[in-house]
Tab-separated table of C-alpha atoms and ligand atoms in Angstrom:
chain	number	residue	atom	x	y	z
A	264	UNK	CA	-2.413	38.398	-13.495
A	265	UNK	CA	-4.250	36.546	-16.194
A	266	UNK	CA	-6.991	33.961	-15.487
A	267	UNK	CA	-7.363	30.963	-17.932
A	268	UNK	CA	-11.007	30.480	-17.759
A	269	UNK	CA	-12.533	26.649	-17.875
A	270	UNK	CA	-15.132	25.567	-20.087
A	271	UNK	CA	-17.698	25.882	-17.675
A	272	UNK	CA	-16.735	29.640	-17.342
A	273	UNK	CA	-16.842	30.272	-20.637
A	274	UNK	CA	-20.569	29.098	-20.929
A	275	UNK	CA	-21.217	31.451	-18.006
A	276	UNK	CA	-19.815	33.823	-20.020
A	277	UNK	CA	-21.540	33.300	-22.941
A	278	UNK	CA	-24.558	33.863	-20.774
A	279	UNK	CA	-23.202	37.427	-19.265
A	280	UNK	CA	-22.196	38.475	-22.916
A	281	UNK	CA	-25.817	37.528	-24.395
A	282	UNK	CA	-27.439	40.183	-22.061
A	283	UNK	CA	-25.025	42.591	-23.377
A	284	UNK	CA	-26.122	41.884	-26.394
A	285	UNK	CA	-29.646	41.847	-25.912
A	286	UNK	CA	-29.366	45.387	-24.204
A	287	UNK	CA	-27.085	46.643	-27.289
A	288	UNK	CA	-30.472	45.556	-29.245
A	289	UNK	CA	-32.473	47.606	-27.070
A	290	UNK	CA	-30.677	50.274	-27.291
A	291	UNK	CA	-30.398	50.290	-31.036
A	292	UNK	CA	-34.121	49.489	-31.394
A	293	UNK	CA	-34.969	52.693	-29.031
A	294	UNK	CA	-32.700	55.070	-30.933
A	295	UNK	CA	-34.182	57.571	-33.054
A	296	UNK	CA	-34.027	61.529	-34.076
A	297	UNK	CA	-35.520	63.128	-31.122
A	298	UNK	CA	-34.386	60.337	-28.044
A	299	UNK	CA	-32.478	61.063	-25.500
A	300	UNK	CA	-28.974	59.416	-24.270
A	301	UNK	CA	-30.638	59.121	-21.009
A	302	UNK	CA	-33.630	57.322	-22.655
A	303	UNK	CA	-30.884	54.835	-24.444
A	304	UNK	CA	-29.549	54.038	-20.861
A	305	UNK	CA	-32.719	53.398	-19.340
A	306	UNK	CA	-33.372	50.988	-22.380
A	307	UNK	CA	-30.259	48.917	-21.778
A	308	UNK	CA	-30.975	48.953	-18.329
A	309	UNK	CA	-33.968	47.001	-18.245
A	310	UNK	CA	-32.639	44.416	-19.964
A	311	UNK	CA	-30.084	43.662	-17.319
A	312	UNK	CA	-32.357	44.021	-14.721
A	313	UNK	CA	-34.865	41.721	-16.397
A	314	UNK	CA	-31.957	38.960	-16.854
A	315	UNK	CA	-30.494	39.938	-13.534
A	316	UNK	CA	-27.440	41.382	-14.592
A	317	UNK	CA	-25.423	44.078	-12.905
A	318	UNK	CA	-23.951	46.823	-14.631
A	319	UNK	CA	-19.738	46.874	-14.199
A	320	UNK	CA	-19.660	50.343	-15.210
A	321	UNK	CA	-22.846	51.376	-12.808
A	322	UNK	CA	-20.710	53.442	-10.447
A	323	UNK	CA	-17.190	52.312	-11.790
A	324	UNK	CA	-14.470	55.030	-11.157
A	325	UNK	CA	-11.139	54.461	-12.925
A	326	UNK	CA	-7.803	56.467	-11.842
A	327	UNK	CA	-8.260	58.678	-14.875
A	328	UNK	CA	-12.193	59.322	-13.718
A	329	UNK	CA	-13.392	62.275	-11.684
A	330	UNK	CA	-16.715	60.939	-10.497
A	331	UNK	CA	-18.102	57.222	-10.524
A	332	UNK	CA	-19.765	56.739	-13.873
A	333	UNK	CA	-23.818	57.194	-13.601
A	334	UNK	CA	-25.079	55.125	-15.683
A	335	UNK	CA	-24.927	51.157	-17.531
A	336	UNK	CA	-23.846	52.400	-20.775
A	337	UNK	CA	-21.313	54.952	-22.505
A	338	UNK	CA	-22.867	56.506	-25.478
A	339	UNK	CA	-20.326	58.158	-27.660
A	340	UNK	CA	-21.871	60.747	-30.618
A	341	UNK	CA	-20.084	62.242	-32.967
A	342	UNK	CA	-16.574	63.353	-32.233
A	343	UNK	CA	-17.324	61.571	-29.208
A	344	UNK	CA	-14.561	58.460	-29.420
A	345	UNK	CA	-15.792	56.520	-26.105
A	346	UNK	CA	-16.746	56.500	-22.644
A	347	UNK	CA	-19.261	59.203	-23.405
A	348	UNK	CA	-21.600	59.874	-20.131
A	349	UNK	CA	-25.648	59.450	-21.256
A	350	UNK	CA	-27.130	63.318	-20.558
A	351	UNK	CA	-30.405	64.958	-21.749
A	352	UNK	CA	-28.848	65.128	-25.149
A	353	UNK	CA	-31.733	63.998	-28.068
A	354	UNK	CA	-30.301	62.304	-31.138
A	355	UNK	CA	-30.341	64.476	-33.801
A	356	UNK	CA	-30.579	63.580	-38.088
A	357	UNK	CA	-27.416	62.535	-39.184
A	358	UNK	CA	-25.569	61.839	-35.453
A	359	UNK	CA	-23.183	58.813	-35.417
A	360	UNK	CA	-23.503	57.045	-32.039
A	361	UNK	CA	-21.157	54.236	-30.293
A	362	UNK	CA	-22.557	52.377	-27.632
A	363	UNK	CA	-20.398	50.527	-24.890
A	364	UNK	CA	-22.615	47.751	-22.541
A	365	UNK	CA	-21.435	45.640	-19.753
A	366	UNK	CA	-23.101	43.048	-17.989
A	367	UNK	CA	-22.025	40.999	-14.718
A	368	UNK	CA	-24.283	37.211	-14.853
A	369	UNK	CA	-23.566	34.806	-11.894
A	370	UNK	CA	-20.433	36.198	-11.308
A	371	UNK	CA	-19.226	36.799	-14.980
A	372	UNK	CA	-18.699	39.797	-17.316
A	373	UNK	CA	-19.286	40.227	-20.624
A	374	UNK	CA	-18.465	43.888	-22.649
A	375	UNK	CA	-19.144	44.858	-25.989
A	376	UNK	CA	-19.767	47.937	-28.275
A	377	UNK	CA	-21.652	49.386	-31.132
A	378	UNK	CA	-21.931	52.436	-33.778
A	379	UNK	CA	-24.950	53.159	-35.786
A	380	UNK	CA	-25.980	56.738	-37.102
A	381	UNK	CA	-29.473	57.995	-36.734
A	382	UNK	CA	-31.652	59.171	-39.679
A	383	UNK	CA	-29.969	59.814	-42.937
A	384	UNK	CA	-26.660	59.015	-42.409
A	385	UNK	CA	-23.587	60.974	-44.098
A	386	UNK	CA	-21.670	58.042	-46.000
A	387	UNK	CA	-18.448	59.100	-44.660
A	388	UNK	CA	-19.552	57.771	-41.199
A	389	UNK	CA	-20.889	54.925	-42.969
A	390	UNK	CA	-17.501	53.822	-44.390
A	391	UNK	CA	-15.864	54.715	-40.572
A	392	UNK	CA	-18.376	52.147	-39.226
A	393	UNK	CA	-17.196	49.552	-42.118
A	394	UNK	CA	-13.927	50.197	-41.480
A	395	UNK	CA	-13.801	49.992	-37.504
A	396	UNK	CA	-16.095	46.297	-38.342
A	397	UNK	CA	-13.254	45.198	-40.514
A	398	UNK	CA	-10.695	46.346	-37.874
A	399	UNK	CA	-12.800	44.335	-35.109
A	400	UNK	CA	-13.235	41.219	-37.305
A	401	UNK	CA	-9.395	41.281	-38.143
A	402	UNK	CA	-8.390	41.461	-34.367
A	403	UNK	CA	-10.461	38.686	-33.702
A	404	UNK	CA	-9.534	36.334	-36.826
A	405	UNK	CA	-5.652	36.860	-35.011
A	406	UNK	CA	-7.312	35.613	-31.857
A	407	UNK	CA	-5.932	31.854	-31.984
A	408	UNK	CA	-3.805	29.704	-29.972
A	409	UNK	CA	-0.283	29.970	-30.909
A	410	UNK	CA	-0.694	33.855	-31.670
A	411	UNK	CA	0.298	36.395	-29.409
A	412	UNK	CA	-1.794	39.331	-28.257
A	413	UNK	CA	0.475	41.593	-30.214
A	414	UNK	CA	-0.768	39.732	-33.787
A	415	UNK	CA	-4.332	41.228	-32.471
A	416	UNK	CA	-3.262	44.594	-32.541
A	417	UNK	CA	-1.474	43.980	-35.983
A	418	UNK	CA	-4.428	42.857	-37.647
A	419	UNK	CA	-6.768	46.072	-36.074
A	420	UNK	CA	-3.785	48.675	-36.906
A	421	UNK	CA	-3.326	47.350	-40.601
A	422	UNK	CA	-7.176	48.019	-41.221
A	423	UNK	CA	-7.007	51.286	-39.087
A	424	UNK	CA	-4.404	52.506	-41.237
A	425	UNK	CA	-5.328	51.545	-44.590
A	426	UNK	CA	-8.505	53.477	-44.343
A	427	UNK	CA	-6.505	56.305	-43.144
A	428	UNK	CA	-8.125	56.711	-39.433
A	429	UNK	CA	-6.617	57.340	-36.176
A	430	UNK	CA	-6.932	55.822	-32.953
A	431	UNK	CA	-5.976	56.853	-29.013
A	432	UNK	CA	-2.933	55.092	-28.401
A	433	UNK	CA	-3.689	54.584	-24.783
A	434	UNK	CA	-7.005	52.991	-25.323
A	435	UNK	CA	-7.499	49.116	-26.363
A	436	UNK	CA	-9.023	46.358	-25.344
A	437	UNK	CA	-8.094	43.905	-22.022
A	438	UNK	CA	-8.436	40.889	-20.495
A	439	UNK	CA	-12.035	40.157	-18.536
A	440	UNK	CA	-13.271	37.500	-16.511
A	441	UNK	CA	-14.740	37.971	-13.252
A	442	UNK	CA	-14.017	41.677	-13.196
A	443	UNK	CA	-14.304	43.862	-16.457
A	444	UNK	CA	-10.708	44.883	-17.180
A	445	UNK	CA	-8.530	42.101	-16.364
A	446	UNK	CA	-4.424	41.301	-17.808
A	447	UNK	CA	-3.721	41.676	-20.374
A	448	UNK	CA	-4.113	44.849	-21.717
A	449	UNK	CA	-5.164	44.163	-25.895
A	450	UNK	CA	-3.234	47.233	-27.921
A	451	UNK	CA	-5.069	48.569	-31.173
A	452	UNK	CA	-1.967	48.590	-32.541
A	453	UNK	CA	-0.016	45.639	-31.966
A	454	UNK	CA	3.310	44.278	-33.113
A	455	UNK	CA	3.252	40.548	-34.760
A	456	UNK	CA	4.241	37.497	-32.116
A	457	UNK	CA	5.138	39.935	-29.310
A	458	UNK	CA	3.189	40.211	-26.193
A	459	UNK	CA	0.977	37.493	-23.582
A	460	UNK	CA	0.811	34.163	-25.562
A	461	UNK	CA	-2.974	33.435	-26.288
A	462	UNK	CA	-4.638	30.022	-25.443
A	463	UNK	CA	-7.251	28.297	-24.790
A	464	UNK	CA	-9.383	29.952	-22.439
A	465	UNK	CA	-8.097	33.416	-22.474
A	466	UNK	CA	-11.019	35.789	-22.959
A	467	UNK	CA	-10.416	39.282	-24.355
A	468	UNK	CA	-12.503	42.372	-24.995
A	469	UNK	CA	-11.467	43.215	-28.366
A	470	UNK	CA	-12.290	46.774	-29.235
A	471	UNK	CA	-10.854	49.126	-31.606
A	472	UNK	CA	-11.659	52.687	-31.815
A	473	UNK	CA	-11.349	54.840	-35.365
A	474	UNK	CA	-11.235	58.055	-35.862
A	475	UNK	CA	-11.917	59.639	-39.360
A	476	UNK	CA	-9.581	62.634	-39.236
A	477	UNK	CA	-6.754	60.142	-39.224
A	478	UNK	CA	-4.216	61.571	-36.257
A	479	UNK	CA	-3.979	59.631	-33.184
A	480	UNK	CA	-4.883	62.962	-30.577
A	481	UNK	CA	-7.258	62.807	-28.474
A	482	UNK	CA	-8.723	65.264	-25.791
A	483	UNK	CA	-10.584	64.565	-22.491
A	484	UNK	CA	-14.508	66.650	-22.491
A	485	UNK	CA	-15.440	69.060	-19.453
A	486	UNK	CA	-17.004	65.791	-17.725
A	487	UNK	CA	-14.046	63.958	-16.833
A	488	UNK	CA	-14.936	61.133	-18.759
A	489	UNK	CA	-15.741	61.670	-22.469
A	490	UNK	CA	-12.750	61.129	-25.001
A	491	UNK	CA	-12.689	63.328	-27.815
A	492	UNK	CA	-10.952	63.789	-31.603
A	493	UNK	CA	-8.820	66.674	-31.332
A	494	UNK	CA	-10.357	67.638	-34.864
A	495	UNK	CA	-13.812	67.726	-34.564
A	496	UNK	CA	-13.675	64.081	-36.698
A	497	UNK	CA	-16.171	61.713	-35.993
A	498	UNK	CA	-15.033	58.124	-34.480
A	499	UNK	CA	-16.926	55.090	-33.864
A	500	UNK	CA	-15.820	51.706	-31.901
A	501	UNK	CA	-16.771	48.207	-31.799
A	502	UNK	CA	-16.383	45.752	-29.205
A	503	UNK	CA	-16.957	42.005	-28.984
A	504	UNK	CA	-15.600	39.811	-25.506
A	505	UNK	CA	-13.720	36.686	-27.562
A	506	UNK	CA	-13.069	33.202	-25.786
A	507	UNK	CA	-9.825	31.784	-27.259
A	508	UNK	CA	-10.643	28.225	-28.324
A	509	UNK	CA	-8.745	25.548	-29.580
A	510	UNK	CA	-11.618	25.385	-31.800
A	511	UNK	CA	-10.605	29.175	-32.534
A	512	UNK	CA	-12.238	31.958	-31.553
A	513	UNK	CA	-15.645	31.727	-29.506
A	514	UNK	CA	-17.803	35.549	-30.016
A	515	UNK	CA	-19.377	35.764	-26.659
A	516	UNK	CA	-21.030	38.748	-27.095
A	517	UNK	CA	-23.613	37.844	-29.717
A	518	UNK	CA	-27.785	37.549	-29.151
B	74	MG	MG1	-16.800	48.074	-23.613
B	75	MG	MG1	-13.962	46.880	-23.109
Protein backbone atom coordinates (compact mmCIF):
# COMPACT_ATOMS: atom_id res chain seq x y z
CA UNK A 1 0.00 0.00 0.00
CA UNK A 2 1.22 3.50 -0.57
CA UNK A 3 0.74 6.34 1.96
CA UNK A 4 0.25 9.95 0.61
CA UNK A 5 1.92 11.84 3.29
CA UNK A 6 0.37 15.48 4.44
CA UNK A 7 2.27 18.51 4.71
CA UNK A 8 2.71 18.25 8.21
CA UNK A 9 4.42 14.81 7.60
CA UNK A 10 6.57 15.94 5.28
CA UNK A 11 8.07 18.62 7.72
CA UNK A 12 8.48 15.72 10.16
CA UNK A 13 10.24 14.26 7.63
CA UNK A 14 12.37 16.81 6.75
CA UNK A 15 13.34 16.68 10.38
CA UNK A 16 14.12 12.65 10.35
CA UNK A 17 16.08 13.15 6.98
CA UNK A 18 18.27 16.17 8.48
CA UNK A 19 19.73 13.75 11.16
CA UNK A 20 20.58 11.48 8.43
CA UNK A 21 22.28 13.94 7.06
CA UNK A 22 24.01 15.29 9.85
CA UNK A 23 25.28 11.66 10.72
CA UNK A 24 26.36 11.17 6.86
CA UNK A 25 28.58 14.42 7.86
CA UNK A 26 29.94 12.71 10.72
CA UNK A 27 30.76 10.00 9.18
CA UNK A 28 32.51 11.65 6.30
CA UNK A 29 34.29 14.07 8.67
CA UNK A 30 35.65 10.88 10.81
CA UNK A 31 36.86 8.97 7.75
CA UNK A 32 40.40 8.74 7.14
CA UNK A 33 43.39 6.14 6.12
CA UNK A 34 43.78 4.18 9.20
CA UNK A 35 39.76 4.33 10.75
CA UNK A 36 37.85 1.73 11.22
CA UNK A 37 34.17 0.85 9.74
CA UNK A 38 33.27 0.25 13.25
CA UNK A 39 34.64 3.73 14.23
CA UNK A 40 32.38 5.26 11.16
CA UNK A 41 29.29 3.57 12.84
CA UNK A 42 29.90 4.73 16.16
CA UNK A 43 30.26 8.30 14.55
CA UNK A 44 26.84 8.22 12.91
CA UNK A 45 25.52 6.86 15.88
CA UNK A 46 25.91 9.62 18.12
CA UNK A 47 24.36 11.82 16.08
CA UNK A 48 21.07 10.01 16.24
CA UNK A 49 21.28 9.50 19.67
CA UNK A 50 22.07 13.16 20.31
CA UNK A 51 18.86 14.19 18.10
CA UNK A 52 16.97 11.22 19.41
CA UNK A 53 16.71 9.28 16.47
CA UNK A 54 16.45 5.54 16.15
CA UNK A 55 18.27 3.62 13.76
CA UNK A 56 15.69 1.52 11.14
CA UNK A 57 18.40 -0.67 10.19
CA UNK A 58 19.66 -1.20 14.08
CA UNK A 59 18.59 -4.83 14.20
CA UNK A 60 16.54 -4.89 10.84
CA UNK A 61 16.43 -8.45 9.28
CA UNK A 62 15.07 -8.65 5.72
CA UNK A 63 13.92 -12.16 4.08
CA UNK A 64 17.15 -12.19 2.12
CA UNK A 65 19.22 -11.50 5.65
CA UNK A 66 20.78 -14.19 7.81
CA UNK A 67 21.20 -12.27 11.03
CA UNK A 68 19.59 -8.82 12.15
CA UNK A 69 21.93 -6.13 10.93
CA UNK A 70 24.39 -4.82 13.92
CA UNK A 71 24.82 -1.69 13.40
CA UNK A 72 23.10 2.14 12.15
CA UNK A 73 24.94 2.26 9.01
CA UNK A 74 26.03 0.03 5.89
CA UNK A 75 29.43 0.95 4.77
CA UNK A 76 30.17 -0.39 1.36
CA UNK A 77 34.22 -0.27 0.19
CA UNK A 78 35.37 -1.07 -2.81
CA UNK A 79 33.72 -3.81 -4.78
CA UNK A 80 31.46 -3.57 -2.00
CA UNK A 81 27.98 -2.32 -3.93
CA UNK A 82 25.74 -1.88 -0.60
CA UNK A 83 24.51 -3.09 2.55
CA UNK A 84 28.08 -3.68 3.62
CA UNK A 85 28.18 -4.72 7.56
CA UNK A 86 30.77 -2.08 9.59
CA UNK A 87 33.77 -4.70 10.94
CA UNK A 88 37.29 -3.94 12.28
CA UNK A 89 38.25 -3.13 8.75
CA UNK A 90 40.64 0.39 8.72
CA UNK A 91 40.28 2.51 5.60
CA UNK A 92 43.07 2.15 3.61
CA UNK A 93 44.80 4.98 0.74
CA UNK A 94 42.88 4.90 -2.19
CA UNK A 95 39.49 2.84 -0.76
CA UNK A 96 36.15 4.07 -2.26
CA UNK A 97 33.48 3.95 0.47
CA UNK A 98 29.44 4.22 0.23
CA UNK A 99 27.68 4.98 3.20
CA UNK A 100 23.86 4.13 3.75
CA UNK A 101 22.13 6.10 7.11
CA UNK A 102 18.68 5.85 8.39
CA UNK A 103 17.05 7.72 10.93
CA UNK A 104 13.45 7.25 12.63
CA UNK A 105 12.35 11.19 14.28
CA UNK A 106 8.88 11.29 16.02
CA UNK A 107 7.70 8.57 14.20
CA UNK A 108 9.27 9.33 10.69
CA UNK A 109 12.10 7.93 8.51
CA UNK A 110 14.39 9.44 6.52
CA UNK A 111 17.33 7.26 4.33
CA UNK A 112 20.04 8.41 2.36
CA UNK A 113 23.54 7.43 1.01
CA UNK A 114 27.00 8.52 0.20
CA UNK A 115 30.48 7.59 -1.65
CA UNK A 116 33.69 9.33 -1.03
CA UNK A 117 37.26 7.68 -1.42
CA UNK A 118 39.87 8.09 1.21
CA UNK A 119 43.36 9.56 0.55
CA UNK A 120 44.48 9.88 -2.98
CA UNK A 121 41.81 8.78 -4.87
CA UNK A 122 42.19 6.74 -8.30
CA UNK A 123 40.17 9.03 -10.86
CA UNK A 124 38.34 6.17 -12.19
CA UNK A 125 36.35 6.02 -8.88
CA UNK A 126 36.17 9.62 -9.09
CA UNK A 127 34.25 9.64 -12.41
CA UNK A 128 31.96 6.42 -10.85
CA UNK A 129 31.04 8.84 -8.02
CA UNK A 130 30.16 11.67 -10.79
CA UNK A 131 28.40 9.43 -12.63
CA UNK A 132 26.17 7.64 -9.86
CA UNK A 133 25.51 11.86 -8.69
CA UNK A 134 24.29 12.48 -12.17
CA UNK A 135 22.24 9.22 -12.11
CA UNK A 136 20.72 10.36 -8.57
CA UNK A 137 20.07 13.97 -9.70
CA UNK A 138 18.35 12.63 -12.97
CA UNK A 139 15.98 10.25 -10.97
CA UNK A 140 15.02 12.96 -8.92
CA UNK A 141 14.56 15.83 -11.70
CA UNK A 142 11.77 12.85 -13.12
CA UNK A 143 10.31 13.03 -9.64
CA UNK A 144 7.15 15.34 -10.51
CA UNK A 145 3.53 15.08 -10.45
CA UNK A 146 2.18 13.77 -13.58
CA UNK A 147 5.31 11.36 -14.02
CA UNK A 148 5.25 7.91 -13.21
CA UNK A 149 7.75 6.05 -11.07
CA UNK A 150 8.92 4.26 -14.15
CA UNK A 151 10.24 7.93 -15.77
CA UNK A 152 12.56 7.74 -12.41
CA UNK A 153 14.17 4.74 -13.37
CA UNK A 154 14.50 6.06 -17.05
CA UNK A 155 16.30 9.01 -16.14
CA UNK A 156 18.91 6.84 -13.54
CA UNK A 157 19.32 3.94 -16.33
CA UNK A 158 20.08 6.51 -19.23
CA UNK A 159 23.02 7.99 -17.04
CA UNK A 160 23.95 4.42 -15.78
CA UNK A 161 24.36 3.37 -19.18
CA UNK A 162 25.96 6.10 -20.90
CA UNK A 163 28.89 5.91 -18.61
CA UNK A 164 28.98 2.31 -19.27
CA UNK A 165 28.28 0.95 -15.50
CA UNK A 166 26.17 -1.75 -14.24
CA UNK A 167 23.73 -1.99 -11.64
CA UNK A 168 21.85 -5.07 -9.52
CA UNK A 169 18.67 -5.37 -11.12
CA UNK A 170 16.94 -6.37 -7.97
CA UNK A 171 18.07 -3.44 -5.98
CA UNK A 172 16.37 0.22 -6.20
CA UNK A 173 14.93 2.50 -4.28
CA UNK A 174 11.12 2.38 -2.43
CA UNK A 175 8.59 4.09 -0.95
CA UNK A 176 9.17 5.30 2.99
CA UNK A 177 7.12 6.90 5.42
CA UNK A 178 6.61 5.64 8.76
CA UNK A 179 8.57 2.48 8.12
CA UNK A 180 11.80 2.49 5.88
CA UNK A 181 10.78 0.48 2.82
CA UNK A 182 7.33 1.25 2.02
CA UNK A 183 5.21 0.73 -1.83
CA UNK A 184 6.36 1.36 -4.18
CA UNK A 185 9.32 -0.24 -5.02
CA UNK A 186 11.59 2.74 -7.26
CA UNK A 187 13.51 0.52 -10.19
CA UNK A 188 17.07 1.86 -11.32
CA UNK A 189 16.02 1.13 -14.45
CA UNK A 190 12.71 2.24 -15.26
CA UNK A 191 10.52 2.35 -18.33
CA UNK A 192 8.97 6.00 -19.30
CA UNK A 193 5.09 6.63 -17.94
CA UNK A 194 4.74 3.04 -16.67
CA UNK A 195 4.44 2.20 -13.09
CA UNK A 196 2.61 4.00 -9.55
CA UNK A 197 1.56 7.55 -10.70
CA UNK A 198 3.60 10.12 -8.56
CA UNK A 199 1.91 13.05 -6.63
CA UNK A 200 1.95 15.20 -4.27
CA UNK A 201 3.04 13.76 -1.18
CA UNK A 202 4.56 10.57 -2.26
CA UNK A 203 8.01 10.29 -0.69
CA UNK A 204 10.64 8.03 -2.27
CA UNK A 205 14.15 6.90 -1.43
CA UNK A 206 15.82 7.41 -4.60
CA UNK A 207 19.03 5.48 -4.82
CA UNK A 208 20.94 4.19 -7.63
CA UNK A 209 23.81 1.94 -7.39
CA UNK A 210 26.83 1.85 -10.26
CA UNK A 211 29.10 -0.41 -10.84
CA UNK A 212 32.29 0.36 -12.95
CA UNK A 213 32.84 -3.01 -14.63
CA UNK A 214 29.61 -2.37 -16.47
CA UNK A 215 27.59 -5.99 -16.17
CA UNK A 216 24.64 -6.08 -14.04
CA UNK A 217 25.98 -9.46 -11.69
CA UNK A 218 26.16 -9.29 -8.53
CA UNK A 219 27.22 -11.80 -5.70
CA UNK A 220 26.15 -12.02 -2.00
CA UNK A 221 29.73 -11.87 0.62
CA UNK A 222 30.28 -14.75 3.34
CA UNK A 223 28.17 -12.39 5.82
CA UNK A 224 24.85 -12.73 4.49
CA UNK A 225 24.51 -9.27 3.86
CA UNK A 226 27.20 -7.55 1.73
CA UNK A 227 26.43 -7.25 -2.14
CA UNK A 228 29.25 -7.61 -4.30
CA UNK A 229 30.49 -6.92 -8.25
CA UNK A 230 31.01 -10.19 -9.67
CA UNK A 231 34.30 -8.56 -11.19
CA UNK A 232 36.17 -7.25 -8.57
CA UNK A 233 34.81 -3.52 -10.03
CA UNK A 234 34.34 -0.95 -7.68
CA UNK A 235 30.60 0.56 -7.21
CA UNK A 236 29.40 3.40 -5.31
CA UNK A 237 25.58 4.56 -4.52
CA UNK A 238 23.81 7.59 -3.62
CA UNK A 239 20.68 8.05 -1.91
CA UNK A 240 18.47 11.05 -1.18
CA UNK A 241 14.51 10.46 0.48
CA UNK A 242 12.46 12.99 -2.16
CA UNK A 243 8.93 14.51 -1.17
CA UNK A 244 6.92 14.86 -4.41
CA UNK A 245 5.62 18.43 -4.44
CA UNK A 246 3.45 20.23 -6.54
CA UNK A 247 6.10 22.68 -6.13
CA UNK A 248 8.36 19.70 -7.53
CA UNK A 249 10.59 17.83 -5.83
CA UNK A 250 11.33 18.54 -1.98
CA UNK A 251 15.29 16.82 -1.03
CA UNK A 252 14.62 15.75 2.47
CA UNK A 253 17.71 14.42 3.16
CA UNK A 254 19.93 17.49 3.12
CA UNK A 255 21.82 19.29 6.44
MG1 LIG B 1 19.58 3.80 2.28
MG1 LIG C 1 16.94 3.22 0.73
Amino acid sequence: MVEIKSDAALDVMREAGRVVAHALAAVREAAGIGVSLRELDEAARAVLDKAGARSPFLGYQPSFAPTPFPAVICTSVNDAVVHGVPTDYRLRDGDLVSVDCGAVLDGWAGDAAISFTVGTPRPADLDLIDATRRALDAGIAAAVPGNRVGDIGHAIGAVARAARCGMPADFGGHGIGRTMHEDPHVPNRGRPGRGFPLRHGLVLAIEPMLMAGGNDDYRTGEDGWTLHTTDGSRAAHIEHTVAITDAGPRILTLP
